[in-house]
Amino acid sequence: MTALTFATFVFIAMFLAALAGFQLQRMLPEKFTDDATEGHVKTVLGMLSMMTAVVLGFVTADAKNSFDNASKIVADTAVRLVSIDRALVDFGEEGEKMRSRLKKGAEEWIARIKAPAGDANTDLRAVHRAEELEGFVEGIQKLKPTSEAQAQEQGRAVELALGILHDRWVLKTERAASTPTVFLLVLLAWLGLEFFIFGLFADRNAAIMFATVFGAVMVASAFFLVLDLEGPMTGPMRVGTGPLERAVAIMGQ
């Protein structure tokens, strides 16, 4: 289920919960909706609202942290790409082939991130691309240095390439560790109860209906932000390719 689909479901659920409250208000005896009862129920509603806000804040912060980590990995990868490219400068024709291969791989990654579907790697594709990077590392190791300085550059290039491979696996595993669905459903139930209580004691007029719709949109957008940030390589909000594009512009020179 995409972030937009789940957000739409949340909006509908919140609005229906409020409508259920409006409907039940008409059916309950007056003693269940008098000022004393309303005061006690709103006290509970305030406590529930505070708990929900705190939990939703933690979830959003965690999703934003995952997104920031992905952005840092992309920026670090860009630096490593340029460093590897410069380390291979003095290896002649074989080094030029490796540099071209590296640049092509970076350009393909940029294209995947910018594609409409984003860089939505399945486990099989992730393994295949890891194997390609491992083959690139082996290619660097097969280069024949002619001096101690070249040997050091070769070792540095191998270490940097292995760092890229490690970070790509970190990115893959972090993307798999999303917020549990049960957790989101429990949070959704809390919010639905809040909208139900709101509808139970609110006046039925155009302003209240507008506030209900607006509130449902805000709640749905919060869930959309959480779920979309958890997929930093897909969706409307995805990691920027600026660092990679600057790296590609430098590589090969």
PDB file of C-alpha atoms in Angstrom:
ATOM      1  CA  MET A   1       0.000   0.000   0.000  1.00  0.00           C
ATOM      2  CA  THR A   2       1.409   3.384  -1.027  1.00  0.00           C
ATOM      3  CA  ALA A   3       1.629   6.375   1.291  1.00  0.00           C
ATOM      4  CA  LEU A   4      -1.074   8.217  -0.679  1.00  0.00           C
ATOM      5  CA  THR A   5      -3.448   5.237  -0.566  1.00  0.00           C
ATOM      6  CA  PHE A   6      -3.032   4.840   3.194  1.00  0.00           C
ATOM      7  CA  ALA A   7      -3.462   8.594   3.714  1.00  0.00           C
ATOM      8  CA  THR A   8      -6.710   8.488   1.736  1.00  0.00           C
ATOM      9  CA  PHE A   9      -7.897   5.603   3.908  1.00  0.00           C
ATOM     10  CA  VAL A  10      -7.022   7.619   7.031  1.00  0.00           C
ATOM     11  CA  PHE A  11      -8.989  10.647   5.788  1.00  0.00           C
ATOM     12  CA  ILE A  12     -12.079   8.539   5.095  1.00  0.00           C
ATOM     13  CA  ALA A  13     -11.800   6.755   8.457  1.00  0.00           C
ATOM     14  CA  MET A  14     -11.503  10.027  10.404  1.00  0.00           C
ATOM     15  CA  PHE A  15     -14.429  11.636   8.610  1.00  0.00           C
ATOM     16  CA  LEU A  16     -16.639   8.585   9.085  1.00  0.00           C
ATOM     17  CA  ALA A  17     -15.741   8.471  12.791  1.00  0.00           C
ATOM     18  CA  ALA A  18     -16.864  12.086  13.167  1.00  0.00           C
ATOM     19  CA  LEU A  19     -20.066  11.386  11.227  1.00  0.00           C
ATOM     20  CA  ALA A  20     -20.753   8.448  13.521  1.00  0.00           C
ATOM     21  CA  GLY A  21     -20.443  10.811  16.479  1.00  0.00           C
ATOM     22  CA  PHE A  22     -22.836  13.307  14.860  1.00  0.00           C
ATOM     23  CA  GLN A  23     -25.360  10.536  14.216  1.00  0.00           C
ATOM     24  CA  LEU A  24     -25.126   9.040  17.701  1.00  0.00           C
ATOM     25  CA  GLN A  25     -25.592  12.506  19.220  1.00  0.00           C
ATOM     26  CA  ARG A  26     -29.115  12.595  17.785  1.00  0.00           C
ATOM     27  CA  MET A  27     -30.003   9.221  19.271  1.00  0.00           C
ATOM     28  CA  LEU A  28     -28.669   9.615  22.828  1.00  0.00           C
ATOM     29  CA  PRO A  29     -30.860  10.927  25.658  1.00  0.00           C
ATOM     30  CA  GLU A  30     -30.089  14.479  26.761  1.00  0.00           C
ATOM     31  CA  LYS A  31     -28.465  13.338  30.034  1.00  0.00           C
ATOM     32  CA  PHE A  32     -25.646  11.734  28.030  1.00  0.00           C
ATOM     33  CA  THR A  33     -24.777  14.997  26.285  1.00  0.00           C
ATOM     34  CA  ASP A  34     -25.306  17.555  29.067  1.00  0.00           C
ATOM     35  CA  ASP A  35     -22.596  19.978  30.168  1.00  0.00           C
ATOM     36  CA  ALA A  36     -21.319  17.827  33.042  1.00  0.00           C
ATOM     37  CA  THR A  37     -20.902  14.743  30.872  1.00  0.00           C
ATOM     38  CA  GLU A  38     -19.340  16.804  28.090  1.00  0.00           C
ATOM     39  CA  GLY A  39     -16.800  18.261  30.517  1.00  0.00           C
ATOM     40  CA  HIS A  40     -15.680  14.851  31.778  1.00  0.00           C
ATOM     41  CA  VAL A  41     -15.494  13.356  28.277  1.00  0.00           C
ATOM     42  CA  LYS A  42     -13.483  16.327  26.975  1.00  0.00           C
ATOM     43  CA  THR A  43     -11.004  15.840  29.828  1.00  0.00           C
ATOM     44  CA  VAL A  44     -10.415  12.288  28.609  1.00  0.00           C
ATOM     45  CA  LEU A  45     -10.259  13.599  25.020  1.00  0.00           C
ATOM     46  CA  GLY A  46      -7.567  16.088  26.025  1.00  0.00           C
ATOM     47  CA  MET A  47      -5.447  13.340  27.586  1.00  0.00           C
ATOM     48  CA  LEU A  48      -5.902  11.144  24.515  1.00  0.00           C
ATOM     49  CA  SER A  49      -5.016  14.027  22.195  1.00  0.00           C
ATOM     50  CA  MET A  50      -1.822  14.714  24.124  1.00  0.00           C
ATOM     51  CA  MET A  51      -0.774  11.043  24.010  1.00  0.00           C
ATOM     52  CA  THR A  52      -1.525  10.834  20.286  1.00  0.00           C
ATOM     53  CA  ALA A  53       0.427  13.996  19.525  1.00  0.00           C
ATOM     54  CA  VAL A  54       3.469  12.743  21.429  1.00  0.00           C
ATOM     55  CA  VAL A  55       3.431   9.317  19.766  1.00  0.00           C
ATOM     56  CA  LEU A  56       2.838  10.747  16.288  1.00  0.00           C
ATOM     57  CA  GLY A  57       5.654  13.219  16.885  1.00  0.00           C
ATOM     58  CA  PHE A  58       8.057  10.405  17.765  1.00  0.00           C
ATOM     59  CA  VAL A  59       7.035   8.407  14.684  1.00  0.00           C
ATOM     60  CA  THR A  60       7.471  11.419  12.404  1.00  0.00           C
ATOM     61  CA  ALA A  61      10.860  12.238  13.919  1.00  0.00           C
ATOM     62  CA  ASP A  62      12.017   8.647  13.420  1.00  0.00           C
ATOM     63  CA  ALA A  63      10.898   8.673   9.778  1.00  0.00           C
ATOM     64  CA  LYS A  64      12.656  12.015   9.216  1.00  0.00           C
ATOM     65  CA  ASN A  65      15.807  10.600  10.800  1.00  0.00           C
ATOM     66  CA  SER A  66      15.739   7.660   8.366  1.00  0.00           C
ATOM     67  CA  PHE A  67      15.324  10.085   5.471  1.00  0.00           C
ATOM     68  CA  ASP A  68      18.243  12.214   6.689  1.00  0.00           C
ATOM     69  CA  ASN A  69      20.428   9.106   7.032  1.00  0.00           C
ATOM     70  CA  ALA A  70      19.631   8.176   3.431  1.00  0.00           C
ATOM     71  CA  SER A  71      20.508  11.694   2.286  1.00  0.00           C
ATOM     72  CA  LYS A  72      23.832  11.474   4.131  1.00  0.00           C
ATOM     73  CA  ILE A  73      24.600   8.110   2.519  1.00  0.00           C
ATOM     74  CA  VAL A  74      23.979   9.584  -0.933  1.00  0.00           C
ATOM     75  CA  ALA A  75      26.213  12.584  -0.156  1.00  0.00           C
ATOM     76  CA  ASP A  76      28.966  10.333   1.236  1.00  0.00           C
ATOM     77  CA  THR A  77      28.702   8.088  -1.814  1.00  0.00           C
ATOM     78  CA  ALA A  78      29.174  11.096  -4.087  1.00  0.00           C
ATOM     79  CA  VAL A  79      32.409  12.001  -2.263  1.00  0.00           C
ATOM     80  CA  ARG A  80      33.639   8.404  -2.478  1.00  0.00           C
ATOM     81  CA  LEU A  81      32.881   8.244  -6.208  1.00  0.00           C
ATOM     82  CA  VAL A  82      35.009  11.301  -6.909  1.00  0.00           C
ATOM     83  CA  SER A  83      37.793  10.004  -4.666  1.00  0.00           C
ATOM     84  CA  ILE A  84      37.837   6.618  -6.432  1.00  0.00           C
ATOM     85  CA  ASP A  85      37.862   8.334  -9.813  1.00  0.00           C
ATOM     86  CA  ARG A  86      40.864  10.457  -8.850  1.00  0.00           C
ATOM     87  CA  ALA A  87      42.667   7.446  -7.387  1.00  0.00           C
ATOM     88  CA  LEU A  88      42.453   5.661 -10.756  1.00  0.00           C
ATOM     89  CA  VAL A  89      43.838   8.540 -12.830  1.00  0.00           C
ATOM     90  CA  ASP A  90      47.411   7.191 -13.037  1.00  0.00           C
ATOM     91  CA  PHE A  91      46.522   3.623 -14.034  1.00  0.00           C
ATOM     92  CA  GLY A  92      46.560   4.234 -17.784  1.00  0.00           C
ATOM     93  CA  GLU A  93      44.084   2.627 -20.174  1.00  0.00           C
ATOM     94  CA  GLU A  94      42.807   0.072 -17.653  1.00  0.00           C
ATOM     95  CA  GLY A  95      42.264   2.832 -15.141  1.00  0.00           C
ATOM     96  CA  GLU A  96      40.297   4.830 -17.723  1.00  0.00           C
ATOM     97  CA  LYS A  97      38.035   1.837 -18.342  1.00  0.00           C
ATOM     98  CA  MET A  98      37.357   1.520 -14.629  1.00  0.00           C
ATOM     99  CA  ARG A  99      36.647   5.257 -14.375  1.00  0.00           C
ATOM    100  CA  SER A 100      34.171   5.086 -17.264  1.00  0.00           C
ATOM    101  CA  ARG A 101      32.485   2.109 -15.658  1.00  0.00           C
ATOM    102  CA  LEU A 102      32.236   3.955 -12.348  1.00  0.00           C
ATOM    103  CA  LYS A 103      30.775   7.071 -13.960  1.00  0.00           C
ATOM    104  CA  LYS A 104      28.227   5.041 -15.917  1.00  0.00           C
ATOM    105  CA  GLY A 105      27.116   3.312 -12.710  1.00  0.00           C
ATOM    106  CA  ALA A 106      26.664   6.670 -10.980  1.00  0.00           C
ATOM    107  CA  GLU A 107      24.624   8.021 -13.902  1.00  0.00           C
ATOM    108  CA  GLU A 108      22.397   4.932 -13.853  1.00  0.00           C
ATOM    109  CA  TRP A 109      21.762   5.385 -10.118  1.00  0.00           C
ATOM    110  CA  ILE A 110      20.788   9.019 -10.673  1.00  0.00           C
ATOM    111  CA  ALA A 111      18.388   7.945 -13.432  1.00  0.00           C
ATOM    112  CA  ARG A 112      16.801   5.316 -11.175  1.00  0.00           C
ATOM    113  CA  ILE A 113      16.265   7.817  -8.355  1.00  0.00           C
ATOM    114  CA  LYS A 114      14.701  10.334 -10.765  1.00  0.00           C
ATOM    115  CA  ALA A 115      12.465   7.771 -12.446  1.00  0.00           C
ATOM    116  CA  PRO A 116       8.713   8.055 -11.677  1.00  0.00           C
ATOM    117  CA  ALA A 117       8.819   4.852  -9.625  1.00  0.00           C
ATOM    118  CA  GLY A 118      12.061   5.877  -7.897  1.00  0.00           C
ATOM    119  CA  ASP A 119      14.840   3.478  -6.944  1.00  0.00           C
ATOM    120  CA  ALA A 120      12.492   0.767  -5.688  1.00  0.00           C
ATOM    121  CA  ASN A 121      14.930  -2.117  -5.370  1.00  0.00           C
ATOM    122  CA  THR A 122      13.641  -5.599  -4.749  1.00  0.00           C
ATOM    123  CA  ASP A 123      15.894  -7.922  -2.769  1.00  0.00           C
ATOM    124  CA  LEU A 124      16.921  -9.680  -5.990  1.00  0.00           C
ATOM    125  CA  ARG A 125      17.878  -6.423  -7.703  1.00  0.00           C
ATOM    126  CA  ALA A 126      19.758  -5.269  -4.623  1.00  0.00           C
ATOM    127  CA  VAL A 127      21.813  -8.464  -4.657  1.00  0.00           C
ATOM    128  CA  HIS A 128      22.442  -8.140  -8.407  1.00  0.00           C
ATOM    129  CA  ARG A 129      23.680  -4.557  -8.042  1.00  0.00           C
ATOM    130  CA  ALA A 130      25.821  -5.558  -5.078  1.00  0.00           C
ATOM    131  CA  GLU A 131      27.408  -8.212  -7.268  1.00  0.00           C
ATOM    132  CA  GLU A 132      28.104  -5.576  -9.922  1.00  0.00           C
ATOM    133  CA  LEU A 133      29.853  -3.403  -7.348  1.00  0.00           C
ATOM    134  CA  GLU A 134      31.787  -6.377  -6.042  1.00  0.00           C
ATOM    135  CA  GLY A 135      32.910  -7.040  -9.628  1.00  0.00           C
ATOM    136  CA  PHE A 136      34.065  -3.436  -9.847  1.00  0.00           C
ATOM    137  CA  VAL A 137      36.113  -3.900  -6.669  1.00  0.00           C
ATOM    138  CA  GLU A 138      37.705  -7.009  -8.151  1.00  0.00           C
ATOM    139  CA  GLY A 139      38.535  -4.989 -11.266  1.00  0.00           C
ATOM    140  CA  ILE A 140      40.377  -2.423  -9.156  1.00  0.00           C
ATOM    141  CA  GLN A 141      42.272  -5.182  -7.365  1.00  0.00           C
ATOM    142  CA  LYS A 142      43.429  -6.592 -10.698  1.00  0.00           C
ATOM    143  CA  LEU A 143      45.114  -3.331 -11.695  1.00  0.00           C
ATOM    144  CA  LYS A 144      48.902  -3.560 -11.655  1.00  0.00           C
ATOM    145  CA  PRO A 145      50.527  -0.662  -9.800  1.00  0.00           C
ATOM    146  CA  THR A 146      54.002   0.352 -10.960  1.00  0.00           C
ATOM    147  CA  SER A 147      55.003   2.232  -7.840  1.00  0.00           C
ATOM    148  CA  GLU A 148      54.393   2.358  -4.121  1.00  0.00           C
ATOM    149  CA  ALA A 149      52.258   5.472  -4.582  1.00  0.00           C
ATOM    150  CA  GLN A 150      50.034   3.687  -7.105  1.00  0.00           C
ATOM    151  CA  ALA A 151      49.703   0.702  -4.773  1.00  0.00           C
ATOM    152  CA  GLN A 152      48.508   3.020  -2.016  1.00  0.00           C
ATOM    153  CA  GLU A 153      45.996   4.663  -4.368  1.00  0.00           C
ATOM    154  CA  GLN A 154      44.773   1.236  -5.423  1.00  0.00           C
ATOM    155  CA  GLY A 155      44.246   0.193  -1.820  1.00  0.00           C
ATOM    156  CA  ARG A 156      42.413   3.446  -1.088  1.00  0.00           C
ATOM    157  CA  ALA A 157      40.128   2.971  -4.106  1.00  0.00           C
ATOM    158  CA  VAL A 158      39.267  -0.563  -2.962  1.00  0.00           C
ATOM    159  CA  GLU A 159      38.495   0.659   0.551  1.00  0.00           C
ATOM    160  CA  LEU A 160      36.276   3.465  -0.768  1.00  0.00           C
ATOM    161  CA  ALA A 161      34.396   1.113  -3.095  1.00  0.00           C
ATOM    162  CA  LEU A 162      33.785  -1.311  -0.238  1.00  0.00           C
ATOM    163  CA  GLY A 163      32.478   1.645   1.787  1.00  0.00           C
ATOM    164  CA  ILE A 164      29.957   2.380  -0.988  1.00  0.00           C
ATOM    165  CA  LEU A 165      28.885  -1.264  -0.983  1.00  0.00           C
ATOM    166  CA  HIS A 166      28.442  -1.208   2.800  1.00  0.00           C
ATOM    167  CA  ASP A 167      26.377   1.978   2.682  1.00  0.00           C
ATOM    168  CA  ARG A 168      24.151   0.595  -0.062  1.00  0.00           C
ATOM    169  CA  TRP A 169      23.317  -2.384   2.154  1.00  0.00           C
ATOM    170  CA  VAL A 170      22.675  -0.031   5.078  1.00  0.00           C
ATOM    171  CA  LEU A 171      20.291   1.943   2.865  1.00  0.00           C
ATOM    172  CA  LYS A 172      18.519  -1.221   1.758  1.00  0.00           C
ATOM    173  CA  THR A 173      18.055  -2.619   5.273  1.00  0.00           C
ATOM    174  CA  GLU A 174      16.926   0.721   6.735  1.00  0.00           C
ATOM    175  CA  ARG A 175      14.260   1.019   4.057  1.00  0.00           C
ATOM    176  CA  ALA A 176      12.981  -2.426   5.028  1.00  0.00           C
ATOM    177  CA  ALA A 177      12.698  -1.439   8.714  1.00  0.00           C
ATOM    178  CA  SER A 178       9.497   0.594   8.403  1.00  0.00           C
ATOM    179  CA  THR A 179       7.010   1.475  11.142  1.00  0.00           C
ATOM    180  CA  PRO A 180       4.984  -1.658  12.046  1.00  0.00           C
ATOM    181  CA  THR A 181       1.504  -1.698  10.521  1.00  0.00           C
ATOM    182  CA  VAL A 182      -0.085  -2.688  13.842  1.00  0.00           C
ATOM    183  CA  PHE A 183       1.482   0.380  15.472  1.00  0.00           C
ATOM    184  CA  LEU A 184      -0.018   2.651  12.807  1.00  0.00           C
ATOM    185  CA  LEU A 185      -3.422   0.995  13.131  1.00  0.00           C
ATOM    186  CA  VAL A 186      -3.451   1.482  16.910  1.00  0.00           C
ATOM    187  CA  LEU A 187      -2.542   5.136  16.443  1.00  0.00           C
ATOM    188  CA  LEU A 188      -5.279   5.380  13.828  1.00  0.00           C
ATOM    189  CA  ALA A 189      -7.788   3.932  16.313  1.00  0.00           C
ATOM    190  CA  TRP A 190      -6.836   6.577  18.878  1.00  0.00           C
ATOM    191  CA  LEU A 191      -7.348   9.339  16.348  1.00  0.00           C
ATOM    192  CA  GLY A 192     -10.632   7.821  15.202  1.00  0.00           C
ATOM    193  CA  LEU A 193     -11.867   7.858  18.803  1.00  0.00           C
ATOM    194  CA  GLU A 194     -10.942  11.540  19.068  1.00  0.00           C
ATOM    195  CA  PHE A 195     -12.957  12.393  15.953  1.00  0.00           C
ATOM    196  CA  PHE A 196     -15.872  10.305  17.224  1.00  0.00           C
ATOM    197  CA  ILE A 197     -15.936  12.161  20.557  1.00  0.00           C
ATOM    198  CA  PHE A 198     -15.628  15.475  18.714  1.00  0.00           C
ATOM    199  CA  GLY A 199     -18.671  14.607  16.590  1.00  0.00           C
ATOM    200  CA  LEU A 200     -20.580  13.410  19.654  1.00  0.00           C
ATOM    201  CA  PHE A 201     -20.544  16.824  21.342  1.00  0.00           C
ATOM    202  CA  ALA A 202     -20.067  19.294  18.457  1.00  0.00           C
ATOM    203  CA  ASP A 203     -22.828  21.429  17.006  1.00  0.00           C
ATOM    204  CA  ARG A 204     -23.938  20.401  13.535  1.00  0.00           C
ATOM    205  CA  ASN A 205     -23.323  23.369  11.242  1.00  0.00           C
ATOM    206  CA  ALA A 206     -21.253  24.263   8.182  1.00  0.00           C
ATOM    207  CA  ALA A 207     -18.305  25.606  10.189  1.00  0.00           C
ATOM    208  CA  ILE A 208     -18.071  22.408  12.254  1.00  0.00           C
ATOM    209  CA  MET A 209     -18.256  20.252   9.124  1.00  0.00           C
ATOM    210  CA  PHE A 210     -15.475  22.296   7.528  1.00  0.00           C
ATOM    211  CA  ALA A 211     -13.353  21.935  10.666  1.00  0.00           C
ATOM    212  CA  THR A 212     -13.987  18.175  10.613  1.00  0.00           C
ATOM    213  CA  VAL A 213     -12.885  17.858   6.981  1.00  0.00           C
ATOM    214  CA  PHE A 214      -9.856  20.075   7.586  1.00  0.00           C
ATOM    215  CA  GLY A 215      -8.861  18.058  10.658  1.00  0.00           C
ATOM    216  CA  ALA A 216      -9.195  14.779   8.748  1.00  0.00           C
ATOM    217  CA  VAL A 217      -6.966  16.183   5.989  1.00  0.00           C
ATOM    218  CA  MET A 218      -4.328  17.213   8.539  1.00  0.00           C
ATOM    219  CA  VAL A 219      -4.307  13.780  10.177  1.00  0.00           C
ATOM    220  CA  ALA A 220      -4.119  12.055   6.782  1.00  0.00           C
ATOM    221  CA  SER A 221      -1.250  14.309   5.707  1.00  0.00           C
ATOM    222  CA  ALA A 222       0.666  13.420   8.889  1.00  0.00           C
ATOM    223  CA  PHE A 223       0.421   9.705   8.055  1.00  0.00           C
ATOM    224  CA  PHE A 224       1.397  10.477   4.463  1.00  0.00           C
ATOM    225  CA  LEU A 225       4.538  12.281   5.658  1.00  0.00           C
ATOM    226  CA  VAL A 226       5.543   9.385   7.916  1.00  0.00           C
ATOM    227  CA  LEU A 227       5.074   6.705   5.273  1.00  0.00           C
ATOM    228  CA  ASP A 228       6.620   8.692   2.429  1.00  0.00           C
ATOM    229  CA  LEU A 229       9.701   9.684   4.439  1.00  0.00           C
ATOM    230  CA  GLU A 230      10.291   5.986   5.191  1.00  0.00           C
ATOM    231  CA  GLY A 231      10.893   5.448   1.453  1.00  0.00           C
ATOM    232  CA  PRO A 232      13.642   8.000   0.729  1.00  0.00           C
ATOM    233  CA  MET A 233      14.250   6.625  -2.774  1.00  0.00           C
ATOM    234  CA  THR A 234      10.593   6.526  -3.859  1.00  0.00           C
ATOM    235  CA  GLY A 235       7.470   8.669  -3.650  1.00  0.00           C
ATOM    236  CA  PRO A 236       7.021  12.436  -3.973  1.00  0.00           C
ATOM    237  CA  MET A 237       9.609  13.159  -1.265  1.00  0.00           C
ATOM    238  CA  ARG A 238      12.849  11.436  -2.149  1.00  0.00           C
ATOM    239  CA  VAL A 239      16.543  12.027  -1.643  1.00  0.00           C
ATOM    240  CA  GLY A 240      17.992  14.714  -3.893  1.00  0.00           C
ATOM    241  CA  THR A 241      20.514  13.730  -6.545  1.00  0.00           C
ATOM    242  CA  GLY A 242      22.431  17.018  -6.432  1.00  0.00           C
ATOM    243  CA  PRO A 243      25.575  15.581  -4.768  1.00  0.00           C
ATOM    244  CA  LEU A 244      25.662  12.667  -7.219  1.00  0.00           C
ATOM    245  CA  GLU A 245      25.193  14.959 -10.211  1.00  0.00           C
ATOM    246  CA  ARG A 246      28.052  17.203  -9.064  1.00  0.00           C
ATOM    247  CA  ALA A 247      30.216  14.116  -8.583  1.00  0.00           C
ATOM    248  CA  VAL A 248      29.439  12.885 -12.119  1.00  0.00           C
ATOM    249  CA  ALA A 249      30.326  16.312 -13.509  1.00  0.00           C
ATOM    250  CA  ILE A 250      33.779  16.063 -11.889  1.00  0.00           C
ATOM    251  CA  MET A 251      34.455  12.413 -12.694  1.00  0.00           C
ATOM    252  CA  GLY A 252      36.487  11.623 -15.796  1.00  0.00           C
ATOM    253  CA  GLN A 253      38.270  14.969 -15.883  1.00  0.00           C
TER     254      GLN A 253
END
